[in-house]
């Protein structure tokens, strides 16, 4: 069965610092990978997704993620975070175009002024 | 352009009471899902419906039942609520073509 690991549970950064959130998945076949963001009190929204092709994926609000197949990883990055990026970030995996999305446990990001 | 609509947004139940969480989507998606979100545990799949007329158990189905009433609606029922079911519940529908999930606003349920 597919699973997703997010090792950073809480991250605190100052504005303008660079961000990298780790995501590893366990599945040997074809995967579709996602990052979702949940702002305080809101529902989850899609940040970016990878299906195939260029392993460096760019999403909304300056976020990007790199799929490294050999490492089973899909880390999220942003060169310079803003206070408004304070949110919880979830990595998710779908295998082979099936019906299920499996989520990681989430990373709570707090950006301080 | 409503997307996924969940009701209610908040609910407090006493142990043993029952209730149904409603979810409707207007995007013509075949697949719909119910997740619960608990601190430090991410989103865990309770039940899902790949298409109208079908339902399947997810990771944490115990204590819940679902009904896929039609293509638009997918309800989640707690027959006898327990404090362990205190959580935030999210309904989602998924575009199989884009494999993108669209979430409702969530239901914050407290069982006392």
JSON list of N, CA and C in Angstrom, two decimals, chain A residues 9 32 34 36 38 41-46 49 51 88 90 94 96-106, chain B residues 31 33 35 37-38 40-43 45 48 50 57-58 90 94 96-106:
[
{"chain": "A", "resi": 9, "resn": "UNK", "atom": "N", "xyz": [7.45, 18.18, 11.28]},
{"chain": "A", "resi": 9, "resn": "UNK", "atom": "CA", "xyz": [6.09, 18.40, 11.75]},
{"chain": "A", "resi": 9, "resn": "UNK", "atom": "C", "xyz": [5.80, 19.87, 12.01]},
{"chain": "A", "resi": 32, "resn": "UNK", "atom": "N", "xyz": [1.56, 9.78, -8.88]},
{"chain": "A", "resi": 32, "resn": "UNK", "atom": "CA", "xyz": [1.21, 11.18, -9.08]},
{"chain": "A", "resi": 32, "resn": "UNK", "atom": "C", "xyz": [1.36, 11.84, -7.72]},
{"chain": "A", "resi": 34, "resn": "UNK", "atom": "N", "xyz": [1.44, 15.37, -5.08]},
{"chain": "A", "resi": 34, "resn": "UNK", "atom": "CA", "xyz": [0.75, 16.63, -4.86]},
{"chain": "A", "resi": 34, "resn": "UNK", "atom": "C", "xyz": [1.25, 17.29, -3.58]},
{"chain": "A", "resi": 36, "resn": "UNK", "atom": "N", "xyz": [-0.60, 20.09, -1.01]},
{"chain": "A", "resi": 36, "resn": "UNK", "atom": "CA", "xyz": [-1.77, 20.89, -0.67]},
{"chain": "A", "resi": 36, "resn": "UNK", "atom": "C", "xyz": [-1.41, 21.81, 0.48]},
{"chain": "A", "resi": 38, "resn": "UNK", "atom": "N", "xyz": [-3.18, 24.28, 3.63]},
{"chain": "A", "resi": 38, "resn": "UNK", "atom": "CA", "xyz": [-4.38, 24.60, 4.41]},
{"chain": "A", "resi": 38, "resn": "UNK", "atom": "C", "xyz": [-4.08, 25.82, 5.26]},
{"chain": "A", "resi": 41, "resn": "UNK", "atom": "N", "xyz": [-8.07, 27.83, 9.45]},
{"chain": "A", "resi": 41, "resn": "UNK", "atom": "CA", "xyz": [-9.51, 27.88, 9.36]},
{"chain": "A", "resi": 41, "resn": "UNK", "atom": "C", "xyz": [-10.10, 27.61, 8.00]},
{"chain": "A", "resi": 42, "resn": "UNK", "atom": "N", "xyz": [-9.27, 27.21, 7.06]},
{"chain": "A", "resi": 42, "resn": "UNK", "atom": "CA", "xyz": [-9.76, 26.99, 5.71]},
{"chain": "A", "resi": 42, "resn": "UNK", "atom": "C", "xyz": [-9.60, 25.53, 5.27]},
{"chain": "A", "resi": 43, "resn": "UNK", "atom": "N", "xyz": [-10.15, 25.22, 4.10]},
{"chain": "A", "resi": 43, "resn": "UNK", "atom": "CA", "xyz": [-10.00, 23.87, 3.58]},
{"chain": "A", "resi": 43, "resn": "UNK", "atom": "C", "xyz": [-8.70, 23.74, 2.77]},
{"chain": "A", "resi": 44, "resn": "UNK", "atom": "N", "xyz": [-8.40, 22.54, 2.37]},
{"chain": "A", "resi": 44, "resn": "UNK", "atom": "CA", "xyz": [-7.18, 22.30, 1.62]},
{"chain": "A", "resi": 44, "resn": "UNK", "atom": "C", "xyz": [-7.29, 22.82, 0.19]},
{"chain": "A", "resi": 45, "resn": "UNK", "atom": "N", "xyz": [-6.19, 23.38, -0.26]},
{"chain": "A", "resi": 45, "resn": "UNK", "atom": "CA", "xyz": [-6.13, 23.87, -1.64]},
{"chain": "A", "resi": 45, "resn": "UNK", "atom": "C", "xyz": [-4.88, 23.31, -2.30]},
{"chain": "A", "resi": 46, "resn": "UNK", "atom": "N", "xyz": [-4.97, 23.05, -3.59]},
{"chain": "A", "resi": 46, "resn": "UNK", "atom": "CA", "xyz": [-3.84, 22.49, -4.32]},
{"chain": "A", "resi": 46, "resn": "UNK", "atom": "C", "xyz": [-2.77, 23.55, -4.56]},
{"chain": "A", "resi": 49, "resn": "UNK", "atom": "N", "xyz": [1.27, 19.97, -8.52]},
{"chain": "A", "resi": 49, "resn": "UNK", "atom": "CA", "xyz": [1.15, 18.53, -8.74]},
{"chain": "A", "resi": 49, "resn": "UNK", "atom": "C", "xyz": [2.15, 18.07, -9.80]},
{"chain": "A", "resi": 51, "resn": "UNK", "atom": "N", "xyz": [2.71, 14.84, -12.52]},
{"chain": "A", "resi": 51, "resn": "UNK", "atom": "CA", "xyz": [2.22, 13.62, -13.16]},
{"chain": "A", "resi": 51, "resn": "UNK", "atom": "C", "xyz": [3.34, 12.96, -13.93]},
{"chain": "A", "resi": 88, "resn": "UNK", "atom": "N", "xyz": [-0.59, 24.98, 7.10]},
{"chain": "A", "resi": 88, "resn": "UNK", "atom": "CA", "xyz": [-0.18, 23.59, 7.18]},
{"chain": "A", "resi": 88, "resn": "UNK", "atom": "C", "xyz": [-0.07, 23.04, 5.76]},
{"chain": "A", "resi": 90, "resn": "UNK", "atom": "N", "xyz": [0.52, 19.73, 3.21]},
{"chain": "A", "resi": 90, "resn": "UNK", "atom": "CA", "xyz": [0.34, 18.29, 3.11]},
{"chain": "A", "resi": 90, "resn": "UNK", "atom": "C", "xyz": [0.86, 17.79, 1.77]},
{"chain": "A", "resi": 94, "resn": "UNK", "atom": "N", "xyz": [-0.90, 9.62, -5.26]},
{"chain": "A", "resi": 94, "resn": "UNK", "atom": "CA", "xyz": [-1.87, 8.79, -5.92]},
{"chain": "A", "resi": 94, "resn": "UNK", "atom": "C", "xyz": [-1.09, 7.83, -6.79]},
{"chain": "A", "resi": 96, "resn": "UNK", "atom": "N", "xyz": [-0.74, 5.20, -9.84]},
{"chain": "A", "resi": 96, "resn": "UNK", "atom": "CA", "xyz": [-1.23, 4.63, -11.09]},
{"chain": "A", "resi": 96, "resn": "UNK", "atom": "C", "xyz": [-2.57, 5.15, -11.56]},
{"chain": "A", "resi": 97, "resn": "UNK", "atom": "N", "xyz": [-2.90, 6.35, -11.16]},
{"chain": "A", "resi": 97, "resn": "UNK", "atom": "CA", "xyz": [-4.18, 6.91, -11.62]},
{"chain": "A", "resi": 97, "resn": "UNK", "atom": "C", "xyz": [-5.39, 6.31, -10.94]},
{"chain": "A", "resi": 98, "resn": "UNK", "atom": "N", "xyz": [-5.17, 5.63, -9.82]},
{"chain": "A", "resi": 98, "resn": "UNK", "atom": "CA", "xyz": [-6.30, 5.05, -9.12]},
{"chain": "A", "resi": 98, "resn": "UNK", "atom": "C", "xyz": [-7.14, 6.07, -8.39]},
{"chain": "A", "resi": 99, "resn": "UNK", "atom": "N", "xyz": [-8.05, 5.56, -7.58]},
{"chain": "A", "resi": 99, "resn": "UNK", "atom": "CA", "xyz": [-9.03, 6.44, -6.97]},
{"chain": "A", "resi": 99, "resn": "UNK", "atom": "C", "xyz": [-8.60, 7.09, -5.67]},
{"chain": "A", "resi": 100, "resn": "UNK", "atom": "N", "xyz": [-7.55, 6.63, -5.06]},
{"chain": "A", "resi": 100, "resn": "UNK", "atom": "CA", "xyz": [-7.23, 7.12, -3.72]},
{"chain": "A", "resi": 100, "resn": "UNK", "atom": "C", "xyz": [-6.10, 8.13, -3.71]},
{"chain": "A", "resi": 101, "resn": "UNK", "atom": "N", "xyz": [-6.29, 9.12, -2.85]},
{"chain": "A", "resi": 101, "resn": "UNK", "atom": "CA", "xyz": [-5.21, 10.05, -2.51]},
{"chain": "A", "resi": 101, "resn": "UNK", "atom": "C", "xyz": [-4.80, 9.75, -1.08]},
{"chain": "A", "resi": 102, "resn": "UNK", "atom": "N", "xyz": [-3.54, 9.48, -0.86]},
{"chain": "A", "resi": 102, "resn": "UNK", "atom": "CA", "xyz": [-3.04, 9.23, 0.48]},
{"chain": "A", "resi": 102, "resn": "UNK", "atom": "C", "xyz": [-2.21, 10.43, 0.92]},
{"chain": "A", "resi": 103, "resn": "UNK", "atom": "N", "xyz": [-2.54, 10.95, 2.09]},
{"chain": "A", "resi": 103, "resn": "UNK", "atom": "CA", "xyz": [-1.89, 12.16, 2.59]},
{"chain": "A", "resi": 103, "resn": "UNK", "atom": "C", "xyz": [-0.84, 11.86, 3.64]},
{"chain": "A", "resi": 104, "resn": "UNK", "atom": "N", "xyz": [0.16, 12.72, 3.70]},
{"chain": "A", "resi": 104, "resn": "UNK", "atom": "CA", "xyz": [1.10, 12.69, 4.80]},
{"chain": "A", "resi": 104, "resn": "UNK", "atom": "C", "xyz": [0.49, 13.34, 6.03]},
{"chain": "A", "resi": 105, "resn": "UNK", "atom": "N", "xyz": [1.23, 13.36, 7.12]},
{"chain": "A", "resi": 105, "resn": "UNK", "atom": "CA", "xyz": [0.70, 13.88, 8.38]},
{"chain": "A", "resi": 105, "resn": "UNK", "atom": "C", "xyz": [0.74, 15.40, 8.46]},
{"chain": "A", "resi": 106, "resn": "UNK", "atom": "N", "xyz": [1.36, 16.03, 7.49]},
{"chain": "A", "resi": 106, "resn": "UNK", "atom": "CA", "xyz": [1.33, 17.48, 7.44]},
{"chain": "A", "resi": 106, "resn": "UNK", "atom": "C", "xyz": [2.52, 18.13, 8.13]},
{"chain": "B", "resi": 31, "resn": "UNK", "atom": "N", "xyz": [-15.89, 10.50, -8.44]},
{"chain": "B", "resi": 31, "resn": "UNK", "atom": "CA", "xyz": [-15.34, 10.02, -7.16]},
{"chain": "B", "resi": 31, "resn": "UNK", "atom": "C", "xyz": [-15.52, 11.05, -6.05]},
{"chain": "B", "resi": 33, "resn": "UNK", "atom": "N", "xyz": [-15.14, 11.49, -1.52]},
{"chain": "B", "resi": 33, "resn": "UNK", "atom": "CA", "xyz": [-14.38, 10.97, -0.40]},
{"chain": "B", "resi": 33, "resn": "UNK", "atom": "C", "xyz": [-14.76, 11.66, 0.90]},
{"chain": "B", "resi": 35, "resn": "UNK", "atom": "N", "xyz": [-12.79, 12.35, 4.55]},
{"chain": "B", "resi": 35, "resn": "UNK", "atom": "CA", "xyz": [-11.57, 12.28, 5.35]},
{"chain": "B", "resi": 35, "resn": "UNK", "atom": "C", "xyz": [-11.86, 12.85, 6.73]},
{"chain": "B", "resi": 37, "resn": "UNK", "atom": "N", "xyz": [-9.57, 14.79, 9.84]},
{"chain": "B", "resi": 37, "resn": "UNK", "atom": "CA", "xyz": [-8.29, 15.42, 10.09]},
{"chain": "B", "resi": 37, "resn": "UNK", "atom": "C", "xyz": [-8.10, 15.59, 11.58]},
{"chain": "B", "resi": 38, "resn": "UNK", "atom": "N", "xyz": [-7.03, 15.01, 12.09]},
{"chain": "B", "resi": 38, "resn": "UNK", "atom": "CA", "xyz": [-6.71, 15.09, 13.50]},
{"chain": "B", "resi": 38, "resn": "UNK", "atom": "C", "xyz": [-5.28, 15.59, 13.65]},
{"chain": "B", "resi": 40, "resn": "UNK", "atom": "N", "xyz": [-1.56, 16.09, 14.03]},
{"chain": "B", "resi": 40, "resn": "UNK", "atom": "CA", "xyz": [-0.43, 15.18, 13.96]},
{"chain": "B", "resi": 40, "resn": "UNK", "atom": "C", "xyz": [-0.67, 13.91, 13.17]},
{"chain": "B", "resi": 41, "resn": "UNK", "atom": "N", "xyz": [-1.89, 13.77, 12.63]},
{"chain": "B", "resi": 41, "resn": "UNK", "atom": "CA", "xyz": [-2.20, 12.54, 11.90]},
{"chain": "B", "resi": 41, "resn": "UNK", "atom": "C", "xyz": [-2.59, 12.80, 10.45]},
{"chain": "B", "resi": 42, "resn": "UNK", "atom": "N", "xyz": [-2.58, 14.03, 10.04]},
{"chain": "B", "resi": 42, "resn": "UNK", "atom": "CA", "xyz": [-2.92, 14.36, 8.67]},
{"chain": "B", "resi": 42, "resn": "UNK", "atom": "C", "xyz": [-4.37, 14.07, 8.35]},
{"chain": "B", "resi": 43, "resn": "UNK", "atom": "N", "xyz": [-4.63, 13.75, 7.12]},
{"chain": "B", "resi": 43, "resn": "UNK", "atom": "CA", "xyz": [-5.97, 13.38, 6.68]},
{"chain": "B", "resi": 43, "resn": "UNK", "atom": "C", "xyz": [-6.02, 11.87, 6.50]},
{"chain": "B", "resi": 45, "resn": "UNK", "atom": "N", "xyz": [-8.44, 8.65, 5.34]},
{"chain": "B", "resi": 45, "resn": "UNK", "atom": "CA", "xyz": [-9.61, 8.34, 4.53]},
{"chain": "B", "resi": 45, "resn": "UNK", "atom": "C", "xyz": [-10.58, 7.45, 5.30]},
{"chain": "B", "resi": 48, "resn": "UNK", "atom": "N", "xyz": [-14.83, 6.07, 0.67]},
{"chain": "B", "resi": 48, "resn": "UNK", "atom": "CA", "xyz": [-14.88, 6.74, -0.60]},
{"chain": "B", "resi": 48, "resn": "UNK", "atom": "C", "xyz": [-15.87, 6.05, -1.53]},
{"chain": "B", "resi": 50, "resn": "UNK", "atom": "N", "xyz": [-16.16, 5.53, -5.61]},
{"chain": "B", "resi": 50, "resn": "UNK", "atom": "CA", "xyz": [-15.51, 5.72, -6.91]},
{"chain": "B", "resi": 50, "resn": "UNK", "atom": "C", "xyz": [-16.51, 6.14, -7.98]},
{"chain": "B", "resi": 57, "resn": "UNK", "atom": "N", "xyz": [-14.51, 1.07, 1.88]},
{"chain": "B", "resi": 57, "resn": "UNK", "atom": "CA", "xyz": [-13.89, 1.49, 3.13]},
{"chain": "B", "resi": 57, "resn": "UNK", "atom": "C", "xyz": [-12.51, 2.07, 2.85]},
{"chain": "B", "resi": 58, "resn": "UNK", "atom": "N", "xyz": [-12.19, 3.06, 3.65]},
{"chain": "B", "resi": 58, "resn": "UNK", "atom": "CA", "xyz": [-10.86, 3.62, 3.60]},
{"chain": "B", "resi": 58, "resn": "UNK", "atom": "C", "xyz": [-10.02, 3.10, 4.76]},
{"chain": "B", "resi": 90, "resn": "UNK", "atom": "N", "xyz": [-13.66, 16.34, 6.34]},
{"chain": "B", "resi": 90, "resn": "UNK", "atom": "CA", "xyz": [-13.63, 16.97, 5.03]},
{"chain": "B", "resi": 90, "resn": "UNK", "atom": "C", "xyz": [-14.18, 16.02, 3.98]},
{"chain": "B", "resi": 94, "resn": "UNK", "atom": "N", "xyz": [-12.99, 14.18, -6.58]},
{"chain": "B", "resi": 94, "resn": "UNK", "atom": "CA", "xyz": [-11.74, 14.10, -7.32]},
{"chain": "B", "resi": 94, "resn": "UNK", "atom": "C", "xyz": [-12.02, 13.97, -8.81]},
{"chain": "B", "resi": 96, "resn": "UNK", "atom": "N", "xyz": [-10.88, 12.51, -11.92]},
{"chain": "B", "resi": 96, "resn": "UNK", "atom": "CA", "xyz": [-10.00, 11.40, -12.28]},
{"chain": "B", "resi": 96, "resn": "UNK", "atom": "C", "xyz": [-9.07, 11.81, -13.41]},
{"chain": "B", "resi": 97, "resn": "UNK", "atom": "N", "xyz": [-9.58, 12.64, -14.29]},
{"chain": "B", "resi": 97, "resn": "UNK", "atom": "CA", "xyz": [-8.76, 13.07, -15.43]},
{"chain": "B", "resi": 97, "resn": "UNK", "atom": "C", "xyz": [-7.57, 13.88, -14.94]},
{"chain": "B", "resi": 98, "resn": "UNK", "atom": "N", "xyz": [-7.82, 14.77, -14.01]},
{"chain": "B", "resi": 98, "resn": "UNK", "atom": "CA", "xyz": [-6.74, 15.64, -13.53]},
{"chain": "B", "resi": 98, "resn": "UNK", "atom": "C", "xyz": [-6.15, 15.12, -12.22]},
{"chain": "B", "resi": 99, "resn": "UNK", "atom": "N", "xyz": [-6.78, 14.11, -11.66]},
{"chain": "B", "resi": 99, "resn": "UNK", "atom": "CA", "xyz": [-6.42, 13.57, -10.35]},
{"chain": "B", "resi": 99, "resn": "UNK", "atom": "C", "xyz": [-6.16, 14.71, -9.38]},
{"chain": "B", "resi": 100, "resn": "UNK", "atom": "N", "xyz": [-7.10, 15.59, -9.31]},
{"chain": "B", "resi": 100, "resn": "UNK", "atom": "CA", "xyz": [-7.02, 16.73, -8.39]},
{"chain": "B", "resi": 100, "resn": "UNK", "atom": "C", "xyz": [-8.23, 16.68, -7.48]},
{"chain": "B", "resi": 101, "resn": "UNK", "atom": "N", "xyz": [-7.98, 16.81, -6.20]},
{"chain": "B", "resi": 101, "resn": "UNK", "atom": "CA", "xyz": [-9.04, 16.78, -5.21]},
{"chain": "B", "resi": 101, "resn": "UNK", "atom": "C", "xyz": [-9.52, 18.18, -4.88]},
{"chain": "B", "resi": 102, "resn": "UNK", "atom": "N", "xyz": [-10.82, 18.32, -4.79]},
{"chain": "B", "resi": 102, "resn": "UNK", "atom": "CA", "xyz": [-11.44, 19.58, -4.40]},
{"chain": "B", "resi": 102, "resn": "UNK", "atom": "C", "xyz": [-12.14, 19.33, -3.07]},
{"chain": "B", "resi": 103, "resn": "UNK", "atom": "N", "xyz": [-11.83, 20.16, -2.10]},
{"chain": "B", "resi": 103, "resn": "UNK", "atom": "CA", "xyz": [-12.31, 19.94, -0.75]},
{"chain": "B", "resi": 103, "resn": "UNK", "atom": "C", "xyz": [-13.43, 20.88, -0.37]},
{"chain": "B", "resi": 104, "resn": "UNK", "atom": "N", "xyz": [-14.30, 20.38, 0.50]},
{"chain": "B", "resi": 104, "resn": "UNK", "atom": "CA", "xyz": [-15.28, 21.23, 1.13]},
{"chain": "B", "resi": 104, "resn": "UNK", "atom": "C", "xyz": [-14.64, 22.01, 2.25]},
{"chain": "B", "resi": 105, "resn": "UNK", "atom": "N", "xyz": [-15.44, 22.86, 2.90]},
{"chain": "B", "resi": 105, "resn": "UNK", "atom": "CA", "xyz": [-14.92, 23.74, 3.94]},
{"chain": "B", "resi": 105, "resn": "UNK", "atom": "C", "xyz": [-14.69, 23.03, 5.27]},
{"chain": "B", "resi": 106, "resn": "UNK", "atom": "N", "xyz": [-15.20, 21.82, 5.39]},
{"chain": "B", "resi": 106, "resn": "UNK", "atom": "CA", "xyz": [-14.98, 21.07, 6.62]},
{"chain": "B", "resi": 106, "resn": "UNK", "atom": "C", "xyz": [-16.11, 21.19, 7.61]}
]
